[in-house]
Amino acid sequence: MQQALLDYTLYLADSALILGQRNSAWCGHGPVLEQDIAITNITLDLIGQARSLYQYAAQLKGGEATEDTLAYLRSEREYKNCLLAERPNGDWGQTILRQFLFSCFQRELYTWLAKEKDAILAAIATKSLKEVNYHCRWSGEWVVRLGDGTAESHTRLVTALENLWPYTGELFKGADYEVALGLDPATLHTSWLSAVQSTLEEATVSLAPHASCFMQLGGKTGVHSEELGYILTDLQYLQRVYPGCDW
Amino acid sequence: MGMQNLEELFQQKIDKEVKIEPKDWMPEAYRKTNLRQISQHAHSEIVGMLPEGNWISRAPSLKRKAILIAKVQDEAGHGLYLYAAAETLGQSREQMINDLHSGKAKYSSIFNYPTLTWADMGAVGWLVDGAAIMNQVMLTRTSYGPYARAMVRICKEESFHQRQGFETLLVLSKGSKEQRAMCQDAINRWWWPALMMFGPRDSESTNSDMSMKWKIKRKTNDELRQQFVDMIAEQVKLLGMTLPDPDLRWNESRNHYDFGEINWDEFWQVVKGNGPCNKQRLDARRKAWEEGAWVREAAQAHANKQRTRKKAA
């Protein structure tokens, strides 16, 4: 049970960290200064969530574990983030849609966890929900802007949806540790889908072509895309080259 | 009222320390000098995000990563206030950005140096932000109101960044042999470029006289540089590191540190575009702007459609 809770906490932490790491590449490179600042706020929120979750995981794991040993010294096969988080940034459309799909999921998930019996996860979820509500609003507004904006932005959003949709199924498929904890994420699917659908409708983008799309699985159980190795190589570089140092 | 009278009244205001505001009469040269300086300052904040942004993905702990991201984001915020202050002088942000991309407008040369190791994040904070603060503290009292007020906010954040930079180096200075070497190496590489940030010697500086008379500047390049050397020469002792200048020594009679000659040839080469990263920095800015064009167009198109829909409803 303890192991399942640890794995589950790591899944939540890794997903927040990897998406934060991805988003952070926009800092200094955004399409307009105000939005550079906005996405960087989201990045900081995600890293903040990851830190709280890793601190809890370190406590569950015991021994010498810290937030940094968990983030910096676990390998590709030990990371449990969802595949969606590690998808490349692509263009602004793909980054926005990735954020929107993920944030809407986090909103459902954290609302649910906030009422769960694990007091620490509930507290982290409650605190994070305020941020996540903003992430949903900000990314949702951008989804509408891009879908409704120009022919080019519409096409780019549709392409992003094609690229990302196959990675959404995993969010609702319980991994072994979720099953062990009796947490079935499938129960979140209906409300997530209706929120996503209503924004996409406003953006004049149809989900119909993706209705029976094949869903990729694996991230939550440590079987990732080729992308993750490069993300971790970057993220963990200093800790790997100079082991055991304080920074 | 004759032009001469207007100029006299303007100078009287400056002499009496009354701030000049956007709608006040001002000599064209005053407007231009402020516009040039403020927009250049805004560009420096934005280009300055790049060398530090270079280490965001590789920051060595989650706490350091969060601090670094927040710092780079602060610079974006500074850019925003400064573009807004410059816009009060009658030029759009878009025009200023175009001037940056075409090479017409300058930004601080310091950002044309590369950040090669993690220790550079400390050295940039301590030395580069430290040098910038010398200038910026003076600018909180500059005569143009919007610029002075923007600087008050910016200074608060910058002095925080400088302390963070110093603390980053302090941790390295107490760390492993490799970390200490990394720390000293970063100081060695950033020291001289930081001294160059104060600009040419007073005897060579073309913009100084009028800027002093109009109280855009209140201290000369050499005065500020000396103040900086005096401060850093003391702080470096706390790190147990050295500054790469064999001529650096306390001068009892001047009550200041003496220091060696700056490599002015290097200074002018970097100003002219031949620094190690001039091309990369401008290319990165242009790329972000060009790749963002469709996003800005989409946002505009959506806003227009919304307006039309509202009218129709």
XYZ file of C-alpha atoms in Angstrom:
560
model
C 0.000 0.000 0.000
C 2.817 2.335 0.966
C 4.569 1.473 -2.324
C 1.398 2.163 -4.308
C 0.984 5.541 -2.617
C 4.613 6.369 -3.316
C 4.273 5.379 -6.980
C 1.080 7.343 -7.313
C 2.633 10.445 -5.755
C 5.612 10.096 -8.088
C 3.268 9.813 -11.068
C 1.653 13.114 -10.086
C 4.999 14.784 -9.367
C 6.717 13.539 -12.523
C 3.835 14.674 -14.726
C 3.939 18.189 -13.260
C 7.727 18.403 -13.468
C 8.065 17.115 -17.023
C 5.361 19.436 -18.333
C 6.987 22.308 -16.405
C 10.355 21.418 -17.907
C 8.825 21.391 -21.389
C 7.022 24.704 -20.885
C 10.120 26.352 -19.441
C 11.721 26.277 -22.886
C 9.328 29.091 -23.858
C 10.797 31.451 -21.273
C 12.405 34.215 -23.326
C 11.032 32.865 -26.612
C 7.276 33.494 -26.421
C 5.263 35.046 -29.262
C 4.583 38.203 -27.254
C 5.981 39.461 -23.966
C 2.762 39.229 -21.919
C 2.260 35.592 -22.952
C 5.890 34.743 -22.314
C 5.238 35.884 -18.741
C 1.915 34.006 -18.542
C 3.234 30.624 -19.647
C 6.205 31.057 -17.360
C 3.796 31.576 -14.452
C 2.219 28.249 -15.307
C 5.659 26.672 -15.497
C 6.462 27.961 -12.026
C 3.159 26.649 -10.675
C 3.855 23.198 -12.128
C 7.346 23.078 -10.672
C 5.956 24.237 -7.339
C 3.391 21.418 -7.401
C 6.095 18.933 -8.346
C 8.212 20.067 -5.405
C 5.398 19.623 -2.873
C 4.641 16.185 -4.288
C 8.280 15.071 -4.353
C 8.724 16.254 -0.777
C 5.811 14.063 0.213
C 7.181 11.168 -1.837
C 10.573 11.564 -0.135
C 8.846 11.327 3.209
C 7.023 8.152 2.098
C 10.215 6.649 0.773
C 12.245 7.534 3.849
C 16.012 7.160 4.150
C 18.094 9.689 2.285
C 15.435 10.574 -0.284
C 14.810 14.270 -1.007
C 12.834 16.113 -3.640
C 16.056 16.397 -5.636
C 17.178 12.779 -5.427
C 13.746 11.817 -6.716
C 13.756 14.327 -9.570
C 17.429 14.101 -10.503
C 18.542 10.564 -9.822
C 15.776 8.372 -11.220
C 16.108 7.056 -14.758
C 13.821 6.888 -17.804
C 12.211 3.617 -16.715
C 11.540 4.896 -13.209
C 9.801 8.102 -14.297
C 6.021 7.747 -14.234
C 4.793 10.921 -15.939
C 1.955 10.620 -18.414
C 3.055 10.604 -22.058
C 1.112 13.794 -22.755
C 3.497 15.791 -20.545
C 6.560 14.771 -22.531
C 5.137 15.583 -25.986
C 7.356 18.163 -27.712
C 6.459 21.846 -27.497
C 5.889 22.057 -31.241
C 4.405 25.429 -32.091
C 2.413 27.677 -29.760
C -0.748 25.816 -30.781
C 0.598 22.458 -29.642
C 1.940 23.883 -26.384
C -1.398 25.553 -25.665
C -3.478 22.506 -26.449
C -1.193 20.218 -24.429
C -1.589 22.577 -21.489
C -5.335 22.768 -21.921
C -5.861 18.984 -22.102
C -3.563 18.453 -19.128
C -4.934 21.286 -16.986
C -8.529 20.195 -17.530
C -7.480 16.730 -16.407
C -5.632 18.108 -13.381
C -8.716 20.111 -12.455
C -10.853 16.963 -12.327
C -8.141 14.964 -10.632
C -7.303 17.515 -7.940
C -10.965 18.249 -7.232
C -11.344 14.543 -6.568
C -8.093 14.164 -4.594
C -8.984 17.162 -2.450
C -11.751 14.995 -0.958
C -9.680 11.806 -0.688
C -8.568 10.327 2.603
C -4.834 10.946 2.237
C -4.562 14.263 4.055
C -1.315 15.432 2.482
C -2.330 14.701 -1.095
C -5.661 16.353 -0.349
C -3.881 19.461 0.945
C -1.562 19.672 -2.071
C -4.533 19.183 -4.407
C -6.547 21.884 -2.659
C -3.704 24.369 -2.834
C -2.934 23.548 -6.477
C -6.542 23.792 -7.614
C -6.498 27.570 -7.451
C -3.596 27.603 -9.884
C -5.049 24.897 -12.094
C -8.329 26.758 -12.496
C -6.338 29.654 -13.892
C -4.331 27.344 -16.184
C -7.601 25.980 -17.593
C -8.968 29.444 -18.175
C -5.810 30.840 -19.756
C -5.174 27.873 -22.047
C -8.884 27.532 -22.863
C -9.029 31.163 -23.972
C -6.040 30.556 -26.214
C -7.622 27.425 -27.689
C -10.644 29.532 -28.652
C -8.478 32.343 -29.991
C -6.469 30.000 -32.194
C -9.449 27.980 -33.397
C -11.483 31.059 -34.206
C -8.616 33.371 -35.275
C -7.217 32.891 -38.777
C -7.270 29.993 -41.239
C -3.641 29.304 -40.358
C -4.178 29.246 -36.607
C -7.219 27.024 -37.055
C -5.226 24.521 -39.125
C -2.406 24.523 -36.613
C -4.805 23.838 -33.752
C -6.404 20.957 -35.656
C -2.930 19.491 -36.291
C -2.084 19.822 -32.618
C -5.267 17.973 -31.729
C -4.337 15.139 -34.109
C -0.877 14.976 -32.564
C -1.970 15.028 -28.952
C -5.299 13.239 -28.740
C -3.769 9.705 -28.790
C -2.010 10.589 -25.520
C -5.152 11.498 -23.597
C -6.464 7.948 -23.112
C -3.702 7.067 -20.694
C -4.886 9.668 -18.202
C -8.068 7.668 -17.575
C -6.613 4.179 -17.543
C -5.686 3.085 -14.024
C -2.100 1.951 -13.516
C -1.428 -0.890 -11.062
C -0.754 1.570 -8.240
C -4.051 3.347 -8.887
C -5.887 0.045 -8.822
C -4.142 -0.891 -5.558
C -5.225 2.398 -4.011
C -8.763 1.996 -5.295
C -8.481 5.195 -7.344
C -10.080 4.694 -10.741
C -9.331 7.673 -13.025
C -11.932 6.444 -15.543
C -14.523 8.084 -13.309
C -13.102 11.487 -14.279
C -13.462 10.968 -18.006
C -17.029 12.192 -18.601
C -16.632 15.565 -16.935
C -13.176 16.087 -18.496
C -14.501 15.281 -21.960
C -17.462 17.592 -21.636
C -15.226 20.512 -20.539
C -12.791 19.877 -23.387
C -15.570 19.446 -25.897
C -17.312 22.664 -24.994
C -14.136 24.729 -25.436
C -13.291 22.987 -28.706
C -16.791 23.718 -29.972
C -16.299 27.372 -29.157
C -13.017 27.141 -31.076
C -14.962 25.609 -34.016
C -12.845 22.452 -33.912
C -14.492 19.046 -34.116
C -13.480 16.080 -32.005
C -15.437 13.658 -34.194
C -12.474 12.457 -36.303
C -10.748 11.332 -33.109
C -13.673 9.470 -31.570
C -12.209 6.009 -32.105
C -8.560 6.969 -32.140
C -6.014 4.434 -30.861
C -4.665 5.480 -27.465
C -0.984 5.223 -26.541
C -0.191 3.882 -23.090
C 2.938 3.368 -21.035
C 4.209 6.570 -19.408
C 2.476 5.984 -16.101
C 4.186 2.603 -15.780
C 7.595 3.808 -16.927
C 7.499 2.913 -20.618
C 7.988 6.257 -22.327
C 8.521 7.750 -25.751
C 12.064 8.376 -26.970
C 11.620 12.004 -25.932
C 11.994 11.400 -22.201
C 15.626 10.299 -22.333
C 16.607 13.664 -23.791
C 14.490 15.594 -21.325
C 16.163 13.825 -18.396
C 19.635 14.173 -19.907
C 19.136 17.922 -19.817
C 17.329 18.077 -16.498
C 19.737 15.825 -14.597
C 23.008 16.872 -16.233
C 24.702 18.617 -13.300
C 23.632 16.118 -10.653
C 24.894 13.266 -12.818
C 28.229 14.877 -13.709
C 29.000 16.118 -10.192
C 27.377 13.575 -7.895
C 26.810 14.323 -4.244
C 27.294 18.102 -4.376
C 25.203 20.832 -2.808
C 24.026 23.556 -5.153
C 6.053 81.810 -25.795
C 9.334 81.642 -27.679
C 11.347 78.468 -28.001
C 14.132 79.933 -25.936
C 11.719 80.658 -23.092
C 10.357 77.131 -23.211
C 13.865 75.750 -22.984
C 14.669 78.008 -20.068
C 11.515 76.978 -18.224
C 12.314 73.341 -18.937
C 15.816 73.695 -17.537
C 14.480 75.530 -14.477
C 12.190 72.601 -13.761
C 15.081 70.188 -14.071
C 17.204 72.330 -11.779
C 14.410 72.431 -9.209
C 14.110 68.622 -9.378
C 10.598 68.725 -10.835
C 9.990 65.544 -12.882
C 9.259 65.913 -16.577
C 6.015 64.154 -17.546
C 4.901 62.831 -20.968
C 2.625 65.767 -21.820
C 5.093 68.457 -20.718
C 7.018 70.418 -23.294
C 10.526 69.039 -23.742
C 13.356 69.711 -26.163
C 13.361 67.259 -29.046
C 16.858 66.097 -28.119
C 15.692 65.326 -24.567
C 12.813 63.239 -25.912
C 15.107 61.409 -28.311
C 17.804 60.738 -25.734
C 15.269 59.339 -23.280
C 13.562 57.275 -25.946
C 16.885 55.850 -27.075
C 18.008 55.106 -23.543
C 14.734 53.637 -22.243
C 14.119 51.466 -25.301
C 17.733 50.297 -25.192
C 17.209 49.446 -21.554
C 14.002 47.535 -22.385
C 15.797 45.594 -25.131
C 18.572 44.746 -22.673
C 16.047 43.185 -20.312
C 14.568 41.089 -23.104
C 17.845 40.006 -24.707
C 19.158 39.513 -21.171
C 16.640 36.702 -20.700
C 18.581 34.568 -23.185
C 21.937 33.943 -21.470
C 20.255 32.964 -18.213
C 17.438 31.148 -19.972
C 20.224 28.966 -21.352
C 20.519 27.208 -17.950
C 16.846 26.830 -17.009
C 16.589 23.275 -18.324
C 19.815 22.261 -16.545
C 19.472 23.993 -13.170
C 20.953 21.624 -10.571
C 18.035 21.460 -8.111
C 14.316 22.118 -8.257
C 14.703 25.106 -5.965
C 17.424 26.619 -8.181
C 15.305 25.940 -11.233
C 12.327 27.771 -9.759
C 14.517 30.704 -8.658
C 16.131 30.983 -12.073
C 12.840 30.836 -13.959
C 11.356 33.471 -11.671
C 14.361 35.672 -12.223
C 14.253 35.437 -15.999
C 10.536 36.107 -15.825
C 11.203 39.226 -13.730
C 13.351 40.479 -16.589
C 10.438 40.057 -18.976
C 8.387 42.127 -16.536
C 11.072 44.828 -16.455
C 11.067 44.874 -20.235
C 7.342 45.390 -20.146
C 7.461 48.399 -17.761
C 10.268 49.931 -19.752
C 8.579 49.531 -23.130
C 5.530 51.163 -21.563
C 7.663 54.043 -20.238
C 9.290 54.473 -23.653
C 5.903 54.452 -25.390
C 4.984 57.628 -23.483
C 7.579 59.345 -25.656
C 5.629 58.580 -28.807
C 6.943 55.349 -30.269
C 5.080 52.027 -30.374
C 6.495 48.873 -28.842
C 6.325 47.216 -32.230
C 8.491 49.929 -33.793
C 11.039 49.580 -30.987
C 11.138 45.819 -31.451
C 11.616 46.244 -35.190
C 14.526 48.572 -34.503
C 16.091 45.963 -32.243
C 15.728 43.284 -34.883
C 17.097 45.448 -37.679
C 20.152 46.287 -35.583
C 19.251 49.995 -35.451
C 18.644 49.909 -31.704
C 21.268 48.621 -29.303
C 21.097 46.602 -26.104
C 23.664 46.082 -23.392
C 26.771 44.374 -24.787
C 27.135 42.210 -21.701
C 24.490 39.841 -23.034
C 26.700 39.027 -25.993
C 28.869 36.887 -23.733
C 28.035 33.188 -23.341
C 26.939 31.449 -20.124
C 29.182 28.406 -20.131
C 28.692 26.789 -16.721
C 26.191 26.823 -13.882
C 28.492 29.195 -11.978
C 27.725 31.789 -14.630
C 24.215 32.024 -13.181
C 25.816 33.213 -9.961
C 28.363 35.475 -11.617
C 25.760 37.099 -13.846
C 23.538 37.821 -10.863
C 26.331 39.124 -8.693
C 28.431 41.048 -11.218
C 26.106 41.874 -14.106
C 23.039 42.695 -12.025
C 25.391 44.322 -9.519
C 26.775 46.642 -12.182
C 23.308 47.292 -13.562
C 22.061 48.291 -10.111
C 24.710 51.010 -9.784
C 23.273 52.593 -12.869
C 19.660 51.878 -11.998
C 19.758 53.272 -8.476
C 20.950 56.514 -10.029
C 18.110 56.306 -12.554
C 15.422 56.178 -9.856
C 16.184 59.911 -9.614
C 16.336 60.550 -13.358
C 14.434 63.606 -14.559
C 11.887 61.825 -16.792
C 9.012 60.753 -14.511
C 7.858 57.481 -16.136
C 11.447 56.228 -16.381
C 12.241 57.111 -12.762
C 9.105 55.364 -11.506
C 9.770 52.225 -13.581
C 13.263 52.131 -12.118
C 12.016 52.189 -8.528
C 10.155 48.918 -9.067
C 12.959 47.392 -11.080
C 15.619 48.231 -8.489
C 13.816 46.335 -5.761
C 13.826 43.169 -7.834
C 17.347 43.655 -9.144
C 18.909 43.944 -5.729
C 17.178 40.693 -4.821
C 18.669 39.093 -7.940
C 22.103 40.310 -7.025
C 21.871 38.712 -3.588
C 20.634 35.481 -5.162
C 23.596 35.515 -7.544
C 26.032 36.047 -4.719
C 24.417 33.270 -2.706
C 24.686 30.883 -5.680
C 28.422 31.570 -5.796
C 28.749 31.335 -2.022
C 27.382 27.774 -2.108
C 29.826 26.875 -4.902
C 32.711 28.492 -3.039
C 32.071 26.155 -0.112
C 31.563 23.120 -2.336
C 33.789 20.542 -4.009
C 37.078 21.305 -5.733
C 35.290 21.287 -9.099
C 32.610 23.660 -7.838
C 35.203 26.084 -6.467
C 37.073 26.015 -9.772
C 33.821 26.626 -11.626
C 33.134 29.595 -9.359
C 36.548 31.197 -9.898
C 36.389 30.597 -13.641
C 33.018 32.335 -13.928
C 34.309 35.347 -11.973
C 37.356 35.479 -14.242
C 35.242 35.520 -17.378
C 32.578 37.992 -16.196
C 34.693 40.548 -14.333
C 36.010 42.580 -17.255
C 32.803 42.519 -19.303
C 30.968 43.705 -16.157
C 33.338 46.676 -15.868
C 32.672 47.479 -19.510
C 28.963 47.822 -18.740
C 29.566 51.348 -17.454
C 30.514 52.440 -20.945
C 33.483 54.356 -22.326
C 35.704 56.498 -20.132
C 34.225 59.929 -19.382
C 36.780 61.535 -21.697
C 35.485 59.383 -24.588
C 31.768 59.406 -23.863
C 29.760 61.386 -26.400
C 26.346 61.502 -24.729
C 27.406 62.454 -21.238
C 27.397 66.265 -20.997
C 23.810 66.954 -22.016
C 22.581 63.910 -20.100
C 24.143 65.310 -16.926
C 22.738 68.795 -17.529
C 19.250 67.358 -18.078
C 19.691 65.020 -15.110
C 18.958 61.975 -17.207
C 22.242 60.787 -15.715
C 23.502 61.970 -12.357
C 26.848 60.250 -12.174
C 29.461 59.755 -14.850
C 30.521 56.378 -16.247
C 33.831 56.497 -14.400
C 32.239 57.453 -11.070
C 29.813 54.540 -11.264
C 32.540 52.129 -12.351
C 34.728 53.120 -9.406
C 31.833 52.662 -6.997
C 31.283 49.170 -8.412
C 34.932 48.154 -8.157
C 35.047 49.344 -4.539
C 31.996 47.256 -3.681
C 32.987 44.047 -5.488
C 36.618 44.103 -4.352
C 35.306 43.744 -0.791
C 32.558 41.214 -1.529
C 34.874 38.851 -3.406
C 36.790 38.319 -0.171
C 33.683 36.743 1.384
C 33.760 34.161 -1.394
C 37.431 33.410 -0.877
C 37.896 34.063 -4.599
C 39.932 36.654 -6.496
C 39.291 39.178 -9.250
C 41.417 38.666 -12.380
C 43.281 41.979 -12.157
C 46.909 42.129 -10.947
C 46.631 45.920 -10.630
C 43.726 45.853 -8.216
C 44.780 47.353 -4.887
C 43.499 49.727 -2.230
C 44.730 53.286 -2.670
C 44.882 55.034 0.682
C 45.272 58.506 -0.777
C 42.274 58.235 -3.128
C 40.228 56.203 -0.679
C 39.314 53.920 -3.573
C 40.577 50.771 -5.230
C 42.917 51.273 -8.163
C 42.304 48.862 -10.990
C 43.780 47.871 -14.337
C 42.975 49.051 -17.810
C 39.917 47.684 -19.594
C 40.534 46.066 -22.977
C 38.863 48.828 -24.990
C 39.460 47.081 -28.267
C 37.311 44.181 -27.048
C 34.731 46.672 -25.774
C 34.347 48.341 -29.189
C 34.390 45.026 -31.076
C 31.454 43.729 -29.034
C 29.588 47.028 -29.487
C 30.129 46.715 -33.243
C 28.580 43.250 -33.275
C 31.648 41.044 -33.038
C 31.091 39.624 -29.557
C 30.881 35.886 -29.079
C 27.058 35.801 -29.112
C 25.835 38.963 -30.883
C 24.534 36.986 -33.807
C 22.962 34.197 -31.741
C 21.160 36.641 -29.458
C 19.622 38.674 -32.254
C 18.782 35.543 -34.236
C 16.988 34.105 -31.201
C 14.952 37.290 -30.742
C 14.045 37.492 -34.418
C 13.100 33.822 -34.499
C 10.775 34.171 -31.501
C 9.158 37.225 -33.084
C 8.764 35.714 -36.552
C 7.481 32.394 -35.275
C 5.027 34.281 -33.100
C 3.596 36.280 -35.998
C 0.760 33.828 -36.749
C -0.133 33.770 -33.033
C -0.383 37.553 -32.830
C -2.414 37.630 -36.048
C -4.782 34.974 -34.714
C -5.317 36.881 -31.468
C -6.029 40.057 -33.427
C -8.398 38.307 -35.835
C -10.294 36.720 -32.951
C -10.581 40.057 -31.139
C -11.912 41.693 -34.318
C -14.471 38.942 -34.829
C -15.595 39.270 -31.222
C -16.133 42.986 -31.696
C -18.143 42.460 -34.876
C -20.257 39.782 -33.192
C -20.957 42.071 -30.249
C -22.038 44.874 -32.545
C -24.326 42.525 -34.495
C -25.909 41.182 -31.332
